[in-house]
XYZ file of C-alpha atoms in Angstrom:
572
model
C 85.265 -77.714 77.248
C 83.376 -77.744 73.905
C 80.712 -80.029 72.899
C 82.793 -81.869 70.319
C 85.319 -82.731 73.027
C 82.407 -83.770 75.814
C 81.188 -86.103 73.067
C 84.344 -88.359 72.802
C 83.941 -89.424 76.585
C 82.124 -92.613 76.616
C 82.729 -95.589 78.382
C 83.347 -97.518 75.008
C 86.569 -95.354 73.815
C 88.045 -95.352 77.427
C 88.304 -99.376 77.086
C 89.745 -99.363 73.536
C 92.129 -96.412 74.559
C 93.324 -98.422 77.832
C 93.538 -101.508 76.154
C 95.564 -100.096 73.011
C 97.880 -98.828 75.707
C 98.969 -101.817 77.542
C 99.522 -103.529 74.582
C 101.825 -100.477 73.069
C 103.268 -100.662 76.664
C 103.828 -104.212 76.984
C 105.194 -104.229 73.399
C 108.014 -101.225 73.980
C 109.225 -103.044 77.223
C 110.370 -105.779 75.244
C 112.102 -103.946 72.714
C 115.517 -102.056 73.908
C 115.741 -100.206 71.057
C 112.055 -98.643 70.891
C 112.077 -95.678 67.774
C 111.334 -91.955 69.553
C 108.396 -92.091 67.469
C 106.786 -95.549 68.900
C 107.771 -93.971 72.628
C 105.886 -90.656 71.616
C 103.000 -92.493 70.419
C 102.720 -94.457 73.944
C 103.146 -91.001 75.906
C 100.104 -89.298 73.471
C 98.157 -92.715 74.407
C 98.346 -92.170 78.295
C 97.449 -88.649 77.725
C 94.204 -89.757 75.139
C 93.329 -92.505 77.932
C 93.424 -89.611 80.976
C 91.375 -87.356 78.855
C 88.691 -89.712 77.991
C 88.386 -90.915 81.976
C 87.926 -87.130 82.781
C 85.310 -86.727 79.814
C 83.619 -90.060 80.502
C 83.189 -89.190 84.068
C 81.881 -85.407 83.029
C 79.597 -86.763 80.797
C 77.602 -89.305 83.316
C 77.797 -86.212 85.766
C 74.896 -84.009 86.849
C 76.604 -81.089 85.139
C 76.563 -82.586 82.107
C 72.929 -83.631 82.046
C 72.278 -80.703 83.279
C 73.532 -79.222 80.090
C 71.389 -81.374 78.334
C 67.919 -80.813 79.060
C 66.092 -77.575 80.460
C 64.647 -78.451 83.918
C 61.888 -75.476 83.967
C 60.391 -76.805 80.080
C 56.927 -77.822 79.388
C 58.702 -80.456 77.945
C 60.241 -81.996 80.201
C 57.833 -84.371 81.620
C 57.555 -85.859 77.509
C 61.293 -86.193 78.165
C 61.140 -88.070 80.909
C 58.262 -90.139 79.903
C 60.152 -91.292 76.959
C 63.028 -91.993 79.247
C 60.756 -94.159 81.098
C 59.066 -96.075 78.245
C 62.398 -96.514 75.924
C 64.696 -97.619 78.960
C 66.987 -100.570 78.005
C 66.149 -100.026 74.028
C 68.349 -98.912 71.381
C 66.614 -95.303 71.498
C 68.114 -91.730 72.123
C 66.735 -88.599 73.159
C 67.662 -84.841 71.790
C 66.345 -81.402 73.037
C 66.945 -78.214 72.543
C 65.157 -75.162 74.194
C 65.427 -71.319 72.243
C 65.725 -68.344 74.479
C 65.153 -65.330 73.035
C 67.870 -63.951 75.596
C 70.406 -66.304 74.606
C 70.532 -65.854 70.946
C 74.656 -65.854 70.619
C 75.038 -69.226 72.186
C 72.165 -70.808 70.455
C 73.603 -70.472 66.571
C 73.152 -73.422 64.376
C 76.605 -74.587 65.126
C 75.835 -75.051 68.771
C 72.101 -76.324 69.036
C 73.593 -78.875 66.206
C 76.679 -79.631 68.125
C 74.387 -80.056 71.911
C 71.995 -82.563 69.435
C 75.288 -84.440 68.659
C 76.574 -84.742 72.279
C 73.343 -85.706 73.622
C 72.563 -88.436 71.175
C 75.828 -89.760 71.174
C 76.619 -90.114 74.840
C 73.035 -92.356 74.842
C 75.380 -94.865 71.994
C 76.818 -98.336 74.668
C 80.076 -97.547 71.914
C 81.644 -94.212 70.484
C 80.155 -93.747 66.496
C 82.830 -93.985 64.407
C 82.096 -90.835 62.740
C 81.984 -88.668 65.553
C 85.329 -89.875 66.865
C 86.678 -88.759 62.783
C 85.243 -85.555 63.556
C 86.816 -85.544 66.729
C 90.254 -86.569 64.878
C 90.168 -83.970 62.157
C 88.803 -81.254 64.920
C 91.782 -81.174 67.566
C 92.699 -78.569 70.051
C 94.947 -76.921 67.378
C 92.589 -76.772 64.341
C 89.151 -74.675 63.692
C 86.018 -75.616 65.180
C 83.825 -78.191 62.959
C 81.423 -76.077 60.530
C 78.003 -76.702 60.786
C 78.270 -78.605 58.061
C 80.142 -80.828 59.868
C 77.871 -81.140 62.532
C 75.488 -81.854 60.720
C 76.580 -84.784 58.671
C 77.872 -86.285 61.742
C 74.622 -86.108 63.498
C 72.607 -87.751 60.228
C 75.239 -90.608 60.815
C 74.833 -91.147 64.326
C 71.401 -91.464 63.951
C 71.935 -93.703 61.562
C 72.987 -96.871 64.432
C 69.980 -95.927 66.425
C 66.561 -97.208 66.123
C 64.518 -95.070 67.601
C 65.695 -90.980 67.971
C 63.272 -88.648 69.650
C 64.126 -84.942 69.425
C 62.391 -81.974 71.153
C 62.615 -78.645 69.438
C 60.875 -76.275 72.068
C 60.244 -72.755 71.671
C 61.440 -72.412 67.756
C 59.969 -68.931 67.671
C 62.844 -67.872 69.849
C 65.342 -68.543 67.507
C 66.931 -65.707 65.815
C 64.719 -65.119 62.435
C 67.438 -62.897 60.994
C 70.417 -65.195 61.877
C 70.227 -68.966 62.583
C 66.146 -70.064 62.402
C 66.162 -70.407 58.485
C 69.356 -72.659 58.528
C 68.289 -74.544 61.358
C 64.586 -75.323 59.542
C 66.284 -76.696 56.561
C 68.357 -79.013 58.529
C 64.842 -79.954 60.282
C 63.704 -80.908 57.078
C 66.149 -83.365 56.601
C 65.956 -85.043 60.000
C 62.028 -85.256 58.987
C 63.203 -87.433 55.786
C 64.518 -90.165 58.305
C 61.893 -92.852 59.285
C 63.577 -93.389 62.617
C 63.450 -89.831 63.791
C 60.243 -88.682 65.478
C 60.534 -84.432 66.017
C 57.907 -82.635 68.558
C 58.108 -78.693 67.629
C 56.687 -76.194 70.205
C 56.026 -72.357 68.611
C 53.699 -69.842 68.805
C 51.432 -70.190 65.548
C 52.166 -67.007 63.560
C 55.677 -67.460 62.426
C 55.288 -67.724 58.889
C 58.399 -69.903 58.050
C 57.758 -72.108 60.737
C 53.787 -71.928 59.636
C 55.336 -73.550 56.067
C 57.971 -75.843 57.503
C 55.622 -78.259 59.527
C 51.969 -77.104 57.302
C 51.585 -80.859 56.576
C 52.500 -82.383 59.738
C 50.152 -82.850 62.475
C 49.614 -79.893 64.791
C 48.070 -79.578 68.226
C 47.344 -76.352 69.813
C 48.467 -75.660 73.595
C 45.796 -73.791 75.487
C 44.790 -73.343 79.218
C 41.750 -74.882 80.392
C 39.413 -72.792 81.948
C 39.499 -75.138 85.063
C 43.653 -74.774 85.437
C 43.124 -70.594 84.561
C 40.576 -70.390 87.378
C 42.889 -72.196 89.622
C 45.611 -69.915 89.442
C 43.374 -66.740 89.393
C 42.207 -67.751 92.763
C 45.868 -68.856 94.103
C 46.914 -65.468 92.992
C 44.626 -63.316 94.859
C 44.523 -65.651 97.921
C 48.483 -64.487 98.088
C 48.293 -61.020 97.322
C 48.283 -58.146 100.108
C 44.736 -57.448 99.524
C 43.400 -61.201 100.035
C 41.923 -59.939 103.217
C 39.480 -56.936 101.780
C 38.067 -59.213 99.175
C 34.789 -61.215 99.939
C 34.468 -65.064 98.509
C 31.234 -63.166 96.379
C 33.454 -60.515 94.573
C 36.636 -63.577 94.464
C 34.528 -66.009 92.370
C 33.313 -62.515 90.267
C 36.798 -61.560 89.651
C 37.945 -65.167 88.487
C 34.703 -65.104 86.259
C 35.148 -62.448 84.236
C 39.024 -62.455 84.255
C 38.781 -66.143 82.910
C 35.592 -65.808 80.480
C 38.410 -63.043 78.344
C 41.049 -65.283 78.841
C 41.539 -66.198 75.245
C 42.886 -69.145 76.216
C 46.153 -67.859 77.544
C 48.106 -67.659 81.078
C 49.795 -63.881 80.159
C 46.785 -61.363 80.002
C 45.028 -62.864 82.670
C 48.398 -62.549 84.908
C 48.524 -59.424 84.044
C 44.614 -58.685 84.433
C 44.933 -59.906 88.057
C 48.167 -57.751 89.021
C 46.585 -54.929 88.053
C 43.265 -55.585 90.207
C 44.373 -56.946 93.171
C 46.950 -53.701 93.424
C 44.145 -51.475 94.245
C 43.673 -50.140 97.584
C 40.190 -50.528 98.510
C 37.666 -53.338 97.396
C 35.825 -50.498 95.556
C 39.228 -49.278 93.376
C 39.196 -53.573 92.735
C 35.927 -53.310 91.315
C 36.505 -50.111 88.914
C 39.602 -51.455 87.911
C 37.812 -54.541 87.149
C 35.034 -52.827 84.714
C 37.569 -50.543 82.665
C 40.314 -54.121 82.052
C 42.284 -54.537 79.285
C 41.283 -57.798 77.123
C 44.066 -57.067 74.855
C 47.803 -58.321 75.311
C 49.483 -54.856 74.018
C 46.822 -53.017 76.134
C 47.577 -54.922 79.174
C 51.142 -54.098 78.255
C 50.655 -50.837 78.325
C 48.208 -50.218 81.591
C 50.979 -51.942 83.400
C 53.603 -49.470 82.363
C 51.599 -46.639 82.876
C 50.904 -47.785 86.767
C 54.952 -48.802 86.602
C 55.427 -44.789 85.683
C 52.929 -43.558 88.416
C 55.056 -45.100 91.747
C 56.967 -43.120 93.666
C 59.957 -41.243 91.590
C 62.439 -43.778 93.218
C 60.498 -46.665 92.361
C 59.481 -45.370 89.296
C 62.923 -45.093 87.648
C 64.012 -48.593 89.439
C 61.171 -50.380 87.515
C 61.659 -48.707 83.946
C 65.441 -48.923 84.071
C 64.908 -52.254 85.307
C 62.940 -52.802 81.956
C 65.063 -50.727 79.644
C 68.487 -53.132 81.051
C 66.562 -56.647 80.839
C 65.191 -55.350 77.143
C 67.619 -54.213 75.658
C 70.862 -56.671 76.990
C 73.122 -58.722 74.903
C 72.192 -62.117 76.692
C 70.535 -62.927 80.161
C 71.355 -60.987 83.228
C 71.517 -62.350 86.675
C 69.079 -60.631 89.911
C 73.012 -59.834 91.187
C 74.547 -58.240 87.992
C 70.838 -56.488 87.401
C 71.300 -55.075 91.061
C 74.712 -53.782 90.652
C 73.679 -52.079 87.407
C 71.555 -50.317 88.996
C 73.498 -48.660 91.661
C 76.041 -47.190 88.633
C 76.092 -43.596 89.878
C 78.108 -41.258 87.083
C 80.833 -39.851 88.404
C 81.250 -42.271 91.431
C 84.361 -44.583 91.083
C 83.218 -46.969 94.245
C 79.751 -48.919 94.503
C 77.707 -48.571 97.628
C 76.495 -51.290 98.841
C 73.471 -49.206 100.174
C 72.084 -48.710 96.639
C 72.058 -52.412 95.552
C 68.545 -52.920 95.107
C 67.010 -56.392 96.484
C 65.460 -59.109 94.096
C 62.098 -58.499 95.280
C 61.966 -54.886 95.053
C 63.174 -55.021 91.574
C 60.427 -57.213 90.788
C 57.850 -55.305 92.744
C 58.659 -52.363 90.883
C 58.005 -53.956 87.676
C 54.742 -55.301 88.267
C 54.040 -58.520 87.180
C 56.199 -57.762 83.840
C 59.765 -59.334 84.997
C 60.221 -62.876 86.358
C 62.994 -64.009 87.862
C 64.433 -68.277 86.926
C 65.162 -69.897 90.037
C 67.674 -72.097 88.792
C 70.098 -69.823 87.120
C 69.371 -66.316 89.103
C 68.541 -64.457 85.616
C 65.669 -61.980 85.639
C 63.960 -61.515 82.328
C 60.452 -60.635 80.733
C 57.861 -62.239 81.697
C 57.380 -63.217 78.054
C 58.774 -63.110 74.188
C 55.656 -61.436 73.290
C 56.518 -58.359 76.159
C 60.182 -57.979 74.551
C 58.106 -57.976 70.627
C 56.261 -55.433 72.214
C 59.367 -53.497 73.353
C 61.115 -53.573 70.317
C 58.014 -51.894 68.482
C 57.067 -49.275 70.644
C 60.939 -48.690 71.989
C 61.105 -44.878 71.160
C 58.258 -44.528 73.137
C 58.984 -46.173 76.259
C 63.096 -45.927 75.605
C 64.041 -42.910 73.908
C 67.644 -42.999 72.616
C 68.423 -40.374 75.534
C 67.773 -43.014 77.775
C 69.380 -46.292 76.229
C 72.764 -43.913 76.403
C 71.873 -44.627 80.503
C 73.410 -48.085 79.677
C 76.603 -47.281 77.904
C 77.675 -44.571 80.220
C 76.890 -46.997 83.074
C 78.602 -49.975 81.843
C 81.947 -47.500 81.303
C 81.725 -45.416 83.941
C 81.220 -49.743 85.872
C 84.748 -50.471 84.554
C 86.246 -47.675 85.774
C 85.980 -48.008 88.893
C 88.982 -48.114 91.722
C 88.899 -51.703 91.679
C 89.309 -51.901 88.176
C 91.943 -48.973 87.596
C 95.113 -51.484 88.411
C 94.652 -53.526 85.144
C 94.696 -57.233 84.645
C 94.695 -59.943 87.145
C 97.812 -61.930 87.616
C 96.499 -65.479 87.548
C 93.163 -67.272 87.216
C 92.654 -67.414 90.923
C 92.751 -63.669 91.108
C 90.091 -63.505 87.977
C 87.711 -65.669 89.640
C 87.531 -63.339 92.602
C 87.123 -60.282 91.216
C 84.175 -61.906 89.152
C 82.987 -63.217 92.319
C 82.893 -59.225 94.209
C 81.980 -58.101 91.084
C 78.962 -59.865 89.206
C 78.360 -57.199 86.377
C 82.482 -57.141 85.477
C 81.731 -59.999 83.402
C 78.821 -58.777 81.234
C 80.442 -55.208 81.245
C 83.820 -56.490 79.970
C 81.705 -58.270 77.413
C 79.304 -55.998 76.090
C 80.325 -52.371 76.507
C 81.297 -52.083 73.057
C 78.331 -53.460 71.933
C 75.950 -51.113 73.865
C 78.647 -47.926 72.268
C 77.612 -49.494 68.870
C 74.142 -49.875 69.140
C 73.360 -46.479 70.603
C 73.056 -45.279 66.690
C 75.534 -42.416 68.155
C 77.673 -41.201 65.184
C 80.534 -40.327 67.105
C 82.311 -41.785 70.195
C 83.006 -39.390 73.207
C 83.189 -39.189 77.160
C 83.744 -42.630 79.097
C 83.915 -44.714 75.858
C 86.499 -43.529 74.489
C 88.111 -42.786 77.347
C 87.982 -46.855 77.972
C 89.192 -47.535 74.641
C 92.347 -45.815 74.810
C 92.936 -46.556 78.587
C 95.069 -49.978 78.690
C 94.887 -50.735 82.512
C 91.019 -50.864 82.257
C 90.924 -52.201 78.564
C 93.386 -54.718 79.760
C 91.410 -55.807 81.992
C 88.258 -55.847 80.632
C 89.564 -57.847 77.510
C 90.968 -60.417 80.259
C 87.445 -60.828 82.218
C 85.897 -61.229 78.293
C 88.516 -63.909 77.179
C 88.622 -65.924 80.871
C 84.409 -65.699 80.560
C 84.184 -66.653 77.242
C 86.606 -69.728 78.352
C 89.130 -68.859 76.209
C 92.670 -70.703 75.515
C 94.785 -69.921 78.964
C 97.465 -68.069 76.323
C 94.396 -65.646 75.334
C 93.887 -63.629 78.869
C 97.367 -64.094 80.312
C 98.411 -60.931 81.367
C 101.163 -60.104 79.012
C 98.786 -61.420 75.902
C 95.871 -58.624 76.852
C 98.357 -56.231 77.245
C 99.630 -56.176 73.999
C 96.066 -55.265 72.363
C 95.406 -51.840 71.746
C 92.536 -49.024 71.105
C 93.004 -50.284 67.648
C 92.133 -54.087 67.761
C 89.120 -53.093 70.710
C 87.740 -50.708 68.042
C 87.896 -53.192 65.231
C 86.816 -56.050 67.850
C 83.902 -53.905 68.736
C 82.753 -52.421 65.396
C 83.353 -48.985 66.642
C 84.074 -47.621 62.803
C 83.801 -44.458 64.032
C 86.431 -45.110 66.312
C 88.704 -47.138 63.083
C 88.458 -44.177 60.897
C 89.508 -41.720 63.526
C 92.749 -43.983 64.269
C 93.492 -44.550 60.545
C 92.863 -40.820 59.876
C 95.356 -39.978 62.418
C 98.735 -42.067 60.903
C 99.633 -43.218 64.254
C 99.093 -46.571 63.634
C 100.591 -49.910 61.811
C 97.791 -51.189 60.591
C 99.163 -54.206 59.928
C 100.321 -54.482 63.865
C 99.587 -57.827 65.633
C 99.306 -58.559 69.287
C 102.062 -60.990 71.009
C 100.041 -63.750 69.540
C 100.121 -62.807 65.903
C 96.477 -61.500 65.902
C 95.752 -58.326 64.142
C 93.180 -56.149 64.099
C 91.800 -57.334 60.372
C 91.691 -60.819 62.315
C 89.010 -59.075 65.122
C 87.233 -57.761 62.499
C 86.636 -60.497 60.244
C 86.280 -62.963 63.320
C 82.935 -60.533 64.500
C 81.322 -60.486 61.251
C 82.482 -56.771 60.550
C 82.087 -56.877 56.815
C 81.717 -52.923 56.491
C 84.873 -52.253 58.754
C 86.970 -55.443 56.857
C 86.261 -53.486 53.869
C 87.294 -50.363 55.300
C 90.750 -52.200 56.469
C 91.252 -53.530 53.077
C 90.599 -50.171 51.250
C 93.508 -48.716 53.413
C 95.857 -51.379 52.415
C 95.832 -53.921 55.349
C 97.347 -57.464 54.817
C 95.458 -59.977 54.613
C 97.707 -62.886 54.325
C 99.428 -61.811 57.884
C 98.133 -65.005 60.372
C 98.689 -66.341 63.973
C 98.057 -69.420 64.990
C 94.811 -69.828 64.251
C 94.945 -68.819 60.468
C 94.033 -65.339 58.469
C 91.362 -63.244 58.447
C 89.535 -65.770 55.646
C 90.097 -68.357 58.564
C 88.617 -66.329 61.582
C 85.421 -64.761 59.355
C 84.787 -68.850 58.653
C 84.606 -69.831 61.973
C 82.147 -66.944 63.060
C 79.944 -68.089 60.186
């Protein structure tokens, strides 16, 4: 269900619908003779005035709210202190959270369209715009463009008094790909007197530096009474809380919190490293020869990471390299079964599914793992910065192939060999056995991209032109995307072939070896009309659609949806 459609659920539409429909109903009971027409509009009524109930109900749900706001923020006691002090007043709250981890669900389009839904389900009555966006926007016609969203949301705003919005973590957004459209739009919501905007970043940003330079600024640091606090509670739980002395404690926190530099992350680090040690003496020597800078700390943890034992050794760097280096946040139970991968095996044993706090262990301080939705990831943005600059270093390109060939040799495995699932019911419960199916299905072709390999060999292409397992993982990446039911039936994946997954993918190594060949219509659409021009225009392929329309494809040819022009708007 998409944020547009959430939107149009409140309590004010579901009386005007209900209402509208007894009197259409009352109205056609009287007349014998009723046009089709007036009885089709009373039948699209009922349906309107069932699908509001389920939305309004959604929308006053936990689900929904929990949608809304990030439970684990900094922010969220000022959320709920504005809550408190604005109760009963024509105010509204907004807030988004960036995760560096999440970048392909937080594009303009969507933070804009969660800003909408939020401050419009606070409105007593639906806006009249956003039920006109809702209107032009139906099941059958493209998403809104941002655009869109974004007038909508200066409108709603508009009928409110008092609008609060919480920006947190901006330096997470994607620099390359959304942050400079979403700043501008910031700029106009700081033109509105009514709208009062609270920013969290890390200060060296330079766009972000120039967005908010003349707006007032407070900087975030940890007191030296809350750093010596959790210095203490750190080595009070550690193994080696017994062979330290309250003399060399209260030394440690001292000089550990004197180089602090007013931050939580190198002193974390600082203390893992310490308390470690064997012996009270190793403490101490480790203590005189600490890191006090971040990428130094970054790197004496690796290098004890690399001394373990071989076994837990290679769990804690590939543990790293996965979490690093993934297309959006993994879960402790997909993390665990990517791990126990073995090439060549076509079955996973149980036996070599790693547990949550080994994989952590192993890792040392540098991986944490979010209680409420089961993902493990860095233990900071500045930790995955630090990967991406020193990643031939720490993950040659020998290595990142690890992933690829995992995630392929993943989806073939006997479970997976039979093709698609017959039904939703059957989907879900594969998902459930199998928590990496969904990521795999996902991202495979991604990983085979970004491995800077000029040609395609081995598992990959043995996936691509395998249609029970391409089937099937096409079906997991429609059902998990949530897809229309008509995009991952069985007979509708089926009908895709290596040709649309290459294009899909961006494998142009891949394209040009099927074009090259003649044993293909280019112009060839699935059961649905979709062709593989469509794929490649709908994931931003702009080298590949030129390729397609170099070798003569059509560009006219559409499905339901529209052409190619249609599908490359909608993906921006």
């Amino acid at each position: 269900m998409d944020s547009i459609s959430l939107t149009v659920g409140t309590s004010g539409l579901v009386v005007l619908a209900a209402q509208t429909l007894k009197l259409t109903q009352q109205y056609l009971h009287g007349v014998k003779h009723a046009s089709k027409a007036a009885n089709t509009l009373a039948a699209e009524l009922q349906l309107l005035h069932d699908t509001l109930c389920r939305l309004n109900e959604f929308l006053r749900s936990d689900g929904a709210k929990s949608q809304s706001f990030d439970e684990d923020s900094v922010l969220v006691s000022i959320i709920d202190r504005l809550r408190y002090e604005y109760v009963g007043q024509k105010a509204a709250i907004g807030f988004v959270h960036f995760d560096y981890q999440d970048q392909r669900s937080q594009s303009p389009e969507n933070v804009i369209a969660r800003l909408l839904r939020q401050v419009a389900s606070q409105h007593p009555v639906l806006p009249p715009s956003l039920l006109e966006l809702y209107v032009k926007f139906g099941k059958q016609n493209p998403r809104p463009q941002v655009e869109d969203l974004e007038l909508t949301l200066l409108d709603v705003c508009q009928n409110v008094d008092q609008i609060f919005i919480a920006i947190d973590a901006l330096d997470e957004c994607d620099e390359r790909t959304s942050r400079k459209r979403f700043l501008r739009f910031l700029a106009t919501l700081q033109q509105n007197p009514s709208i009062r905007l609270f920013v969290t970043s890390r200060p060296y940003p330079k766009d972000i530096q120039k967005a908010f330079d003349s707006a007032p600024q407070i900087t975030v640091e940890a007191s030296d009474a809350d750093l010596r606090k959790y210095l203490r509670r750190r080595i009070e739980d550690s193994s080696s809380a017994d062979i330290v002395d309250e003399g060399f404690k209260q030394h440690l926190v001292e000089t550990i919190a004197k180089g602090a530099q007013k931050m939580f992350l190198l002193p974390a680090l600082q203390v893992q490293s310490i308390v470690s040690e064997p012996t009270a003496g190793d403490m101490e020597d480790a203590l005189e020869t600490m890191p006090y800078d971040l990428h130094q700390a970054f790197n004496q943890t690796l290098a004890r990471i690399q001394r373990q034992p071989d076994g837990r050794r290679r769990l804690g760097m590939n543990n790293l390299l996965w979490i690093s280096h993934a297309q959006g946040p993994l879960t402790v139970a997909e993390l665990s079964e990517a791990m126990a991968v073995k090439s060549g095996n076509t079955s996973l044993d149980p036996r070599h599914l790693p547990l949550q706090n080994v994989m952590v262990e192993c890792c040392m301080g540098l991986v944490t793992v979010d209680q409420e939705s089961s993902s493990m990831r860095l233990v900071h943005f500045a930790l995955q910065e630090f990967f991406r600059d020193q990643r031939e270093e720490f993950f040659p390109r020998e290595k990142t192939k690890l992933r690829r060939v995992a995630l392929t040799t993943y989806l073939f495995l006997n479970d997976f060999v039979l093709g698609c699932c017959e039904d939703e019911a059957a989907i879900e419960r594969l998902m459930k056995d199998f928590p990496l199916l969904r990521y795999a299905s996902t991202n495979w072709g991604r990983h085979v991209q970004f491995s800077h390999c000029n040609r395609i060999y081995g598992l990959p292409l043995k996936l691509l032109y395998s249609p029970p397992c391409r089937a099937l993982s096409l079906q997991i990446q429609h059902f998990s995307q949530r897809y229309r039911a008509e995009s991952w039936e069985p007979d509708k994946v089926n009908s895709h072939n290596a040709f649309h997954s290459a294009c899909n993918f961006g494998l142009q190594t891949a394209v040009c070896n099927i074009l090259d060949s003649g044993d293909i219509d280019i112009d060839g659409a699935t059961n649905i009309g979709t062709t593989a021009l469509n794929w490649a225009a709908s994931a931003g392929h702009v080298v590949l659609v030129k390729l397609l329309m170099s070798r003569g494809v059509d560009p006219m040819k559409a499905n339901w949806y529209g052409t190619a022009l249609h599908w490359a708007a909608e993906a921006g």
